[in-house]
PDB file of C-alpha atoms in Angstrom:
ATOM      1  CA  UNK Y   1      73.694-146.790-278.108  1.00 44.00           C
ATOM      2  CA  UNK Y   2      71.072-144.502-277.987  1.00 43.00           C
ATOM      3  CA  UNK Y   3      71.268-140.507-278.707  1.00 43.00           C
ATOM      4  CA  UNK Y   4      71.701-139.634-275.065  1.00 43.00           C
ATOM      5  CA  UNK Y   5      74.761-141.675-274.697  1.00 46.00           C
ATOM      6  CA  UNK Y   6      76.242-140.890-278.194  1.00 47.00           C
ATOM      7  CA  UNK Y   7      77.592-137.404-277.176  1.00 48.00           C
ATOM      8  CA  UNK Y   8      79.216-138.928-274.433  1.00 53.00           C
ATOM      9  CA  UNK Y   9      80.983-141.410-276.482  1.00 51.00           C
ATOM     10  CA  UNK Y  10      81.846-139.058-278.794  1.00 49.00           C
ATOM     11  CA  UNK Y  11      83.734-137.139-276.074  1.00 50.00           C
ATOM     12  CA  UNK Y  12      85.400-140.510-274.851  1.00 55.00           C
ATOM     13  CA  UNK Y  13      86.848-140.507-278.410  1.00 52.00           C
ATOM     14  CA  UNK Y  14      88.552-136.898-277.802  1.00 48.00           C
ATOM     15  CA  UNK Y  15      90.045-138.407-274.781  1.00 52.00           C
ATOM     16  CA  UNK Y  16      91.590-141.398-276.765  1.00 56.00           C
ATOM     17  CA  UNK Y  17      93.064-138.784-279.397  1.00 50.00           C
ATOM     18  CA  UNK Y  18      94.617-137.094-276.862  1.00 52.00           C
ATOM     19  CA  UNK Y  19      96.571-140.085-275.907  1.00 56.00           C
ATOM     20  CA  UNK Y  20      97.925-140.718-279.397  1.00 52.00           C
ATOM     21  CA  UNK Y  21     101.368-140.304-280.264  1.00 53.00           C
ATOM     22  CA  UNK Y  22     100.734-138.708-283.603  1.00 53.00           C
ATOM     23  CA  UNK Y  23     100.316-134.954-283.255  1.00 50.00           C
ATOM     24  CA  UNK Y  24      98.647-134.321-286.649  1.00 47.00           C
ATOM     25  CA  UNK Y  25      96.140-137.329-286.211  1.00 52.00           C
ATOM     26  CA  UNK Y  26      95.418-136.082-282.728  1.00 50.00           C
ATOM     27  CA  UNK Y  27      95.053-132.562-284.049  1.00 48.00           C
ATOM     28  CA  UNK Y  28      92.576-133.966-286.787  1.00 48.00           C
ATOM     29  CA  UNK Y  29      90.386-136.130-284.568  1.00 49.00           C
ATOM     30  CA  UNK Y  30      89.628-133.748-282.080  1.00 49.00           C
ATOM     31  CA  UNK Y  31      88.714-131.086-284.624  1.00 49.00           C
ATOM     32  CA  UNK Y  32      86.414-133.327-286.142  1.00 48.00           C
ATOM     33  CA  UNK Y  33      84.921-134.643-282.697  1.00 49.00           C
ATOM     34  CA  UNK Y  34      84.266-130.598-281.259  1.00 50.00           C
ATOM     35  CA  UNK Y  35      82.559-129.662-284.469  1.00 48.00           C
ATOM     36  CA  UNK Y  36      80.447-132.616-284.495  1.00 48.00           C
ATOM     37  CA  UNK Y  37      79.553-131.612-280.821  1.00 47.00           C
ATOM     38  CA  UNK Y  38      78.881-128.149-282.068  1.00 48.00           C
ATOM     39  CA  UNK Y  39      76.876-129.278-285.087  1.00 44.00           C
ATOM     40  CA  UNK Y  40      74.824-131.512-282.698  1.00 45.00           C
ATOM     41  CA  UNK Y  41      74.149-128.835-280.289  1.00 46.00           C
ATOM     42  CA  UNK Y  42      72.752-126.069-282.979  1.00 45.00           C
ATOM     43  CA  UNK Y  43      69.801-128.601-284.344  1.00 46.00           C
ATOM     44  CA  UNK Y  44      68.964-129.425-280.331  1.00 48.00           C
ATOM     45  CA  UNK Y  45      68.682-125.639-279.787  1.00 46.00           C
ATOM     46  CA  UNK Y  46      66.536-124.822-282.849  1.00 46.00           C
ATOM     47  CA  UNK Y  47      64.234-128.223-282.767  1.00 49.00           C
ATOM     48  CA  UNK Y  48      63.557-127.302-279.417  1.00 48.00           C
ATOM     49  CA  UNK Y  49      60.852-124.944-281.273  1.00 49.00           C
ATOM     50  CA  UNK Y  50      59.858-127.596-284.010  1.00 50.00           C
ATOM     51  CA  UNK Y  51      56.977-130.052-283.755  1.00 49.00           C
ATOM     52  CA  UNK Y  52      57.307-133.316-282.173  1.00 47.00           C
ATOM     53  CA  UNK Y  53      57.314-135.394-285.246  1.00 47.00           C
ATOM     54  CA  UNK Y  54      60.187-133.624-286.891  1.00 47.00           C
ATOM     55  CA  UNK Y  55      62.782-133.927-283.902  1.00 47.00           C
ATOM     56  CA  UNK Y  56      63.208-137.298-283.977  1.00 45.00           C
ATOM     57  CA  UNK Y  57      66.104-138.096-286.058  1.00 42.00           C
ATOM     58  CA  UNK Y  58      67.717-134.258-287.307  1.00 45.00           C
ATOM     59  CA  UNK Y  59      69.928-134.319-284.327  1.00 45.00           C
ATOM     60  CA  UNK Y  60      71.096-137.763-284.342  1.00 47.00           C
ATOM     61  CA  UNK Y  61      72.598-137.226-287.998  1.00 47.00           C
ATOM     62  CA  UNK Y  62      75.670-135.426-287.390  1.00 47.00           C
ATOM     63  CA  UNK Y  63      76.680-137.679-284.237  1.00 49.00           C
ATOM     64  CA  UNK Y  64      75.831-140.460-286.668  1.00 47.00           C
ATOM     65  CA  UNK Y  65      78.161-139.240-289.581  1.00 48.00           C
ATOM     66  CA  UNK Y  66      80.929-138.448-286.827  1.00 47.00           C
ATOM     67  CA  UNK Y  67      80.655-141.959-285.736  1.00 47.00           C
ATOM     68  CA  UNK Y  68      81.114-143.296-289.076  1.00 47.00           C
ATOM     69  CA  UNK Y  69      84.152-141.552-289.674  1.00 48.00           C
ATOM     70  CA  UNK Y  70      85.653-143.172-286.384  1.00 47.00           C
ATOM     71  CA  UNK Y  71      84.955-146.423-287.896  1.00 50.00           C
ATOM     72  CA  UNK Y  72      82.106-147.293-285.427  1.00 49.00           C
ATOM     73  CA  UNK Y  73      79.444-148.093-288.168  1.00 48.00           C
ATOM     74  CA  UNK Y  74      77.379-149.988-285.341  1.00 54.00           C
ATOM     75  CA  UNK Y  75      76.736-147.083-282.980  1.00 52.00           C
ATOM     76  CA  UNK Y  76      75.933-144.899-285.885  1.00 47.00           C
ATOM     77  CA  UNK Y  77      73.492-147.498-287.226  1.00 50.00           C
ATOM     78  CA  UNK Y  78      71.731-147.997-283.528  1.00 57.00           C
ATOM     79  CA  UNK Y  79      71.828-144.373-283.075  1.00 48.00           C
ATOM     80  CA  UNK Y  80      69.855-143.287-285.810  1.00 47.00           C
ATOM     81  CA  UNK Y  81      67.397-146.699-285.422  1.00 52.00           C
ATOM     82  CA  UNK Y  82      66.800-145.318-281.572  1.00 52.00           C
ATOM     83  CA  UNK Y  83      66.666-141.853-281.773  1.00 49.00           C
ATOM     84  CA  UNK Y  84      62.920-141.575-282.687  1.00 44.00           C
ATOM     85  CA  UNK Y  85      61.671-144.219-280.003  1.00 43.00           C
ATOM     86  CA  UNK Y  86      63.989-142.231-277.053  1.00 42.00           C
ATOM     87  CA  UNK Y  87      62.508-138.684-278.465  1.00 46.00           C
ATOM     88  CA  UNK Y  88      59.121-139.814-278.446  1.00 45.00           C
ATOM     89  CA  UNK Y  89      59.535-141.428-274.944  1.00 41.00           C
ATOM     90  CA  UNK Y  90      60.489-138.089-273.190  1.00 45.00           C
ATOM     91  CA  UNK Y  91      57.259-135.779-272.278  1.00 49.00           C
ATOM     92  CA  UNK Y  92      58.537-133.206-269.629  1.00 46.00           C
ATOM     93  CA  UNK Y  93      55.211-131.427-270.048  1.00 47.00           C
ATOM     94  CA  UNK Y  94      53.679-134.203-267.743  1.00 45.00           C
ATOM     95  CA  UNK Y  95      55.491-132.628-264.982  1.00 53.00           C
ATOM     96  CA  UNK Y  96      52.575-129.801-265.038  1.00 77.00           C
ATOM     97  CA  UNK Y  97      55.537-126.887-265.102  1.00 84.00           C
ATOM     98  CA  UNK Y  98      56.572-126.737-268.540  1.00 83.00           C
ATOM     99  CA  UNK Y  99      53.212-125.576-270.296  1.00 86.00           C
ATOM    100  CA  UNK Y 100      52.045-123.710-272.703  1.00 85.00           C
ATOM    101  CA  UNK Y 101      50.132-121.561-269.998  1.00 89.00           C
ATOM    102  CA  UNK Y 102      53.261-121.430-267.856  1.00 91.00           C
ATOM    103  CA  UNK Y 103      55.441-119.918-271.032  1.00 92.00           C
ATOM    104  CA  UNK Y 104      52.036-117.315-271.527  1.00 93.00           C
ATOM    105  CA  UNK Y 105      53.022-116.282-267.770  1.00 94.00           C
ATOM    106  CA  UNK Y 106      56.962-116.203-268.650  1.00 94.00           C
ATOM    107  CA  UNK Y 107      56.458-114.042-271.591  1.00 95.00           C
ATOM    108  CA  UNK Y 108      54.829-111.530-269.134  1.00 95.00           C
ATOM    109  CA  UNK Y 109      57.274-111.765-266.538  1.00 95.00           C
ATOM    110  CA  UNK Y 110      59.986-110.997-269.401  1.00 96.00           C
ATOM    111  CA  UNK Y 111      57.934-108.530-270.596  1.00 96.00           C
ATOM    112  CA  UNK Y 112      57.423-106.496-267.456  1.00 96.00           C
ATOM    113  CA  UNK Y 113      60.245-107.849-264.545  1.00 96.00           C
ATOM    114  CA  UNK Y 114      62.841-105.594-266.494  1.00 96.00           C
ATOM    115  CA  UNK Y 115      60.929-102.632-266.895  1.00 96.00           C
ATOM    116  CA  UNK Y 116      61.457-102.041-262.846  1.00 94.00           C
ATOM    117  CA  UNK Y 117      65.263-101.912-263.294  1.00 96.00           C
ATOM    118  CA  UNK Y 118      65.321 -99.781-266.244  1.00 97.00           C
ATOM    119  CA  UNK Y 119      63.520 -96.900-264.327  1.00 97.00           C
ATOM    120  CA  UNK Y 120      66.343 -97.216-261.920  1.00 97.00           C
ATOM    121  CA  UNK Y 121      68.879 -96.862-264.674  1.00 98.00           C
ATOM    122  CA  UNK Y 122      67.152 -94.069-266.342  1.00 98.00           C
ATOM    123  CA  UNK Y 123      65.696 -91.827-263.340  1.00 97.00           C
ATOM    124  CA  UNK Y 124      68.431 -92.598-260.799  1.00 97.00           C
ATOM    125  CA  UNK Y 125      71.534 -93.724-262.681  1.00 97.00           C
ATOM    126  CA  UNK Y 126      73.624 -92.101-259.384  1.00 96.00           C
ATOM    127  CA  UNK Y 127      71.763 -93.175-256.791  1.00 96.00           C
ATOM    128  CA  UNK Y 128      73.247 -95.799-254.062  1.00 96.00           C
ATOM    129  CA  UNK Y 129      70.065 -98.243-254.496  1.00 96.00           C
ATOM    130  CA  UNK Y 130      70.588 -98.116-258.038  1.00 97.00           C
ATOM    131  CA  UNK Y 131      74.175 -99.055-257.745  1.00 97.00           C
ATOM    132  CA  UNK Y 132      73.258-101.785-255.061  1.00 96.00           C
ATOM    133  CA  UNK Y 133      70.756-103.360-257.375  1.00 95.00           C
ATOM    134  CA  UNK Y 134      72.164-103.067-261.150  1.00 97.00           C
ATOM    135  CA  UNK Y 135      75.815-103.329-260.010  1.00 96.00           C
ATOM    136  CA  UNK Y 136      76.170-107.002-260.061  1.00 95.00           C
ATOM    137  CA  UNK Y 137      74.384-109.733-262.154  1.00 95.00           C
ATOM    138  CA  UNK Y 138      71.911-110.603-260.182  1.00 95.00           C
ATOM    139  CA  UNK Y 139      68.763-109.097-262.340  1.00 96.00           C
ATOM    140  CA  UNK Y 140      70.444-110.061-265.664  1.00 96.00           C
ATOM    141  CA  UNK Y 141      70.606-113.839-264.335  1.00 96.00           C
ATOM    142  CA  UNK Y 142      66.953-113.505-263.353  1.00 96.00           C
ATOM    143  CA  UNK Y 143      65.834-112.301-266.784  1.00 96.00           C
ATOM    144  CA  UNK Y 144      68.345-115.237-268.330  1.00 96.00           C
ATOM    145  CA  UNK Y 145      66.571-117.716-266.455  1.00 96.00           C
ATOM    146  CA  UNK Y 146      63.037-116.704-267.582  1.00 95.00           C
ATOM    147  CA  UNK Y 147      64.393-116.795-271.214  1.00 95.00           C
ATOM    148  CA  UNK Y 148      65.874-120.490-270.264  1.00 94.00           C
ATOM    149  CA  UNK Y 149      62.790-121.349-268.757  1.00 93.00           C
ATOM    150  CA  UNK Y 150      60.670-120.512-272.190  1.00 92.00           C
ATOM    151  CA  UNK Y 151      62.981-122.512-273.948  1.00 87.00           C
ATOM    152  CA  UNK Y 152      63.107-125.618-271.925  1.00 87.00           C
ATOM    153  CA  UNK Y 153      59.175-125.243-271.562  1.00 87.00           C
ATOM    154  CA  UNK Y 154      59.201-124.804-275.539  1.00 83.00           C
ATOM    155  CA  UNK Y 155      61.250-128.490-275.899  1.00 77.00           C
ATOM    156  CA  UNK Y 156      58.722-130.269-274.006  1.00 77.00           C
ATOM    157  CA  UNK Y 157      55.682-129.294-275.620  1.00 74.00           C
ATOM    158  CA  UNK Y 158      54.095-131.702-278.040  1.00 68.00           C
ATOM    159  CA  UNK Y 159      53.978-129.178-280.701  1.00 62.00           C
ATOM    160  CA  UNK Y 160      57.099-127.027-280.605  1.00 58.00           C
ATOM    161  CA  UNK Y 161      57.132-123.432-282.642  1.00 47.00           C
ATOM    162  CA  UNK Y 162      59.480-123.137-285.421  1.00 53.00           C
ATOM    163  CA  UNK Y 163      60.051-126.175-287.849  1.00 57.00           C
ATOM    164  CA  UNK Y 164      63.790-126.424-288.363  1.00 60.00           C
ATOM    165  CA  UNK Y 165      63.430-126.229-292.193  1.00 64.00           C
ATOM    166  CA  UNK Y 166      61.935-122.694-291.551  1.00 74.00           C
ATOM    167  CA  UNK Y 167      64.701-121.624-289.318  1.00 75.00           C
ATOM    168  CA  UNK Y 168      67.329-122.700-291.740  1.00 80.00           C
ATOM    169  CA  UNK Y 169      65.537-120.761-294.756  1.00 86.00           C
ATOM    170  CA  UNK Y 170      66.491-117.670-292.478  1.00 88.00           C
ATOM    171  CA  UNK Y 171      70.092-118.332-292.895  1.00 88.00           C
ATOM    172  CA  UNK Y 172      69.846-118.970-296.755  1.00 89.00           C
ATOM    173  CA  UNK Y 173      71.163-116.053-298.623  1.00 90.00           C
ATOM    174  CA  UNK Y 174      69.571-117.611-302.052  1.00 91.00           C
ATOM    175  CA  UNK Y 175      66.385-117.758-300.414  1.00 90.00           C
ATOM    176  CA  UNK Y 176      63.913-114.664-298.500  1.00 93.00           C
ATOM    177  CA  UNK Y 177      65.261-114.767-295.011  1.00 92.00           C
ATOM    178  CA  UNK Y 178      62.961-111.933-293.988  1.00 93.00           C
ATOM    179  CA  UNK Y 179      59.709-114.037-295.473  1.00 92.00           C
ATOM    180  CA  UNK Y 180      61.365-116.987-293.456  1.00 89.00           C
ATOM    181  CA  UNK Y 181      61.580-115.110-290.543  1.00 90.00           C
ATOM    182  CA  UNK Y 182      57.952-113.705-290.755  1.00 91.00           C
ATOM    183  CA  UNK Y 183      56.777-117.102-290.992  1.00 88.00           C
ATOM    184  CA  UNK Y 184      58.391-118.274-287.891  1.00 86.00           C
ATOM    185  CA  UNK Y 185      56.622-115.719-286.104  1.00 87.00           C
ATOM    186  CA  UNK Y 186      53.243-117.197-286.367  1.00 87.00           C
ATOM    187  CA  UNK Y 187      54.361-119.880-283.717  1.00 85.00           C
ATOM    188  CA  UNK Y 188      53.623-118.277-280.198  1.00 87.00           C
ATOM    189  CA  UNK Y 189      56.486-120.358-278.389  1.00 86.00           C
ATOM    190  CA  UNK Y 190      58.987-118.849-280.758  1.00 87.00           C
ATOM    191  CA  UNK Y 191      57.835-115.297-280.135  1.00 90.00           C
ATOM    192  CA  UNK Y 192      58.042-115.476-276.507  1.00 92.00           C
ATOM    193  CA  UNK Y 193      61.543-117.010-276.931  1.00 90.00           C
ATOM    194  CA  UNK Y 194      62.757-114.280-278.962  1.00 93.00           C
ATOM    195  CA  UNK Y 195      61.115-111.283-277.156  1.00 95.00           C
ATOM    196  CA  UNK Y 196      62.861-112.354-274.094  1.00 96.00           C
ATOM    197  CA  UNK Y 197      66.011-113.123-275.746  1.00 95.00           C
ATOM    198  CA  UNK Y 198      65.754-109.265-277.286  1.00 96.00           C
ATOM    199  CA  UNK Y 199      64.419-107.802-273.652  1.00 97.00           C
ATOM    200  CA  UNK Y 200      67.431-109.709-271.748  1.00 97.00           C
ATOM    201  CA  UNK Y 201      70.191-108.367-274.082  1.00 96.00           C
ATOM    202  CA  UNK Y 202      68.653-104.917-274.139  1.00 97.00           C
ATOM    203  CA  UNK Y 203      68.932-104.823-270.689  1.00 98.00           C
ATOM    204  CA  UNK Y 204      72.445-105.987-270.678  1.00 97.00           C
ATOM    205  CA  UNK Y 205      73.722-103.331-273.002  1.00 98.00           C
ATOM    206  CA  UNK Y 206      71.459-100.640-271.255  1.00 98.00           C
ATOM    207  CA  UNK Y 207      73.588-101.640-268.114  1.00 98.00           C
ATOM    208  CA  UNK Y 208      76.809-101.477-269.885  1.00 97.00           C
ATOM    209  CA  UNK Y 209      75.753 -97.876-270.968  1.00 98.00           C
ATOM    210  CA  UNK Y 210      75.127 -96.887-267.317  1.00 98.00           C
ATOM    211  CA  UNK Y 211      78.281 -98.221-266.169  1.00 97.00           C
ATOM    212  CA  UNK Y 212      80.250 -96.447-268.911  1.00 97.00           C
ATOM    213  CA  UNK Y 213      78.642 -93.091-267.708  1.00 97.00           C
ATOM    214  CA  UNK Y 214      79.465 -93.675-264.244  1.00 97.00           C
ATOM    215  CA  UNK Y 215      82.981 -94.402-264.583  1.00 95.00           C
ATOM    216  CA  UNK Y 216      83.528 -91.724-267.310  1.00 96.00           C
ATOM    217  CA  UNK Y 217      81.116 -89.152-266.057  1.00 96.00           C
ATOM    218  CA  UNK Y 218      78.963 -89.175-269.005  1.00 97.00           C
ATOM    219  CA  UNK Y 219      75.226 -88.608-268.950  1.00 97.00           C
ATOM    220  CA  UNK Y 220      73.395 -91.436-269.987  1.00 98.00           C
ATOM    221  CA  UNK Y 221      69.523 -91.458-269.291  1.00 98.00           C
ATOM    222  CA  UNK Y 222      68.339 -90.348-272.788  1.00 97.00           C
ATOM    223  CA  UNK Y 223      70.868 -93.182-274.270  1.00 98.00           C
ATOM    224  CA  UNK Y 224      69.582 -95.978-271.792  1.00 98.00           C
ATOM    225  CA  UNK Y 225      65.785 -94.938-272.208  1.00 98.00           C
ATOM    226  CA  UNK Y 226      66.176 -95.414-276.146  1.00 98.00           C
ATOM    227  CA  UNK Y 227      67.994 -98.607-275.730  1.00 97.00           C
ATOM    228  CA  UNK Y 228      65.272 -99.835-273.849  1.00 97.00           C
ATOM    229  CA  UNK Y 229      62.824 -98.526-276.600  1.00 96.00           C
ATOM    230  CA  UNK Y 230      64.644 -99.935-279.484  1.00 95.00           C
ATOM    231  CA  UNK Y 231      67.767-101.273-278.869  1.00 95.00           C
ATOM    232  CA  UNK Y 232      70.919-100.466-280.556  1.00 96.00           C
ATOM    233  CA  UNK Y 233      70.346 -96.990-281.675  1.00 97.00           C
ATOM    234  CA  UNK Y 234      70.764 -96.352-277.917  1.00 97.00           C
ATOM    235  CA  UNK Y 235      74.048 -97.392-278.041  1.00 97.00           C
ATOM    236  CA  UNK Y 236      74.526 -95.263-280.792  1.00 98.00           C
ATOM    237  CA  UNK Y 237      73.375 -92.507-279.153  1.00 98.00           C
ATOM    238  CA  UNK Y 238      75.712 -93.157-276.261  1.00 98.00           C
ATOM    239  CA  UNK Y 239      78.867 -93.023-278.734  1.00 97.00           C
ATOM    240  CA  UNK Y 240      77.380 -89.641-280.202  1.00 97.00           C
ATOM    241  CA  UNK Y 241      77.169 -88.293-276.519  1.00 97.00           C
ATOM    242  CA  UNK Y 242      80.691 -89.225-275.624  1.00 97.00           C
ATOM    243  CA  UNK Y 243      81.846 -87.252-278.532  1.00 97.00           C
ATOM    244  CA  UNK Y 244      79.776 -84.071-278.082  1.00 97.00           C
ATOM    245  CA  UNK Y 245      81.141 -84.354-274.594  1.00 96.00           C
ATOM    246  CA  UNK Y 246      84.627 -84.832-275.270  1.00 96.00           C
ATOM    247  CA  UNK Y 247      85.058 -87.988-273.579  1.00 95.00           C
ATOM    248  CA  UNK Y 248      85.690 -90.015-276.651  1.00 94.00           C
ATOM    249  CA  UNK Y 249      84.999 -93.561-277.176  1.00 93.00           C
ATOM    250  CA  UNK Y 250      85.834 -96.428-274.752  1.00 91.00           C
ATOM    251  CA  UNK Y 251      89.507 -97.815-275.921  1.00 86.00           C
ATOM    252  CA  UNK Y 252      90.350-101.166-276.348  1.00 87.00           C
ATOM    253  CA  UNK Y 253      89.423-103.022-273.365  1.00 83.00           C
ATOM    254  CA  UNK Y 254      91.160-106.227-274.239  1.00 85.00           C
ATOM    255  CA  UNK Y 255      94.506-104.279-274.679  1.00 84.00           C
ATOM    256  CA  UNK Y 256      93.888-102.804-271.242  1.00 78.00           C
ATOM    257  CA  UNK Y 257      93.397-106.088-269.783  1.00 82.00           C
ATOM    258  CA  UNK Y 258      96.969-107.110-271.341  1.00 74.00           C
ATOM    259  CA  UNK Y 259      98.487-103.991-269.886  1.00 72.00           C
ATOM    260  CA  UNK Y 260      97.262-105.098-266.481  1.00 73.00           C
ATOM    261  CA  UNK Y 261      98.340-108.524-267.045  1.00 70.00           C
ATOM    262  CA  UNK Y 262     101.982-107.302-267.480  1.00 65.00           C
TER     263      UNK Y 262
END
């Protein structure tokens, strides 16, 4: 089996495990398999920004180990053998859409498109048009799709952005995570992904601050502006505004949902 068929193969084992009568064995197998799927997904996401030469075998290893654990050594061996050939045969950039130039264009869209909606949240927070435009998730969906395009286009590049080894160094407490992150910033596609990533979440939080202000009658323009400029401090400013105005911090929303269910 190739790398593309190994994941469905593991999921098939989940279904088989569910039919076992031994509850303990079932739980252990399903846990092992699901962890394997998660381990498979993380390298795929991060290796999207790695040079092509480093994408070939790394992501096949967690699946191969899981197959060995299940006793299917032939499939595990074939997976590792065929993964390099499979990876090198995929060239999405040939379509002429997932190109470096289009990533640059998407970077500009990710930068300037959200600013339109920030203006509505900051300048016209109580306007009907602002409520119509930002009350739903359409704008956030568009910005998320722009980010997804950048990720997908990066996967298609013959030369990605951040090698997996450098990405791992960011999460190595024994090393120098800051230095590793600085090193990753030399890769243009990684910068594009991170920038659109940050701007989308900033807008998500800014929208939440605005909604909380509408629901509880709190002035939010200053907090939303700061959220747009430097992110989390905008949320802290909103908390401070809630306390100063006597509105208090929002309650536990999960408990409120439980009360509604009862």
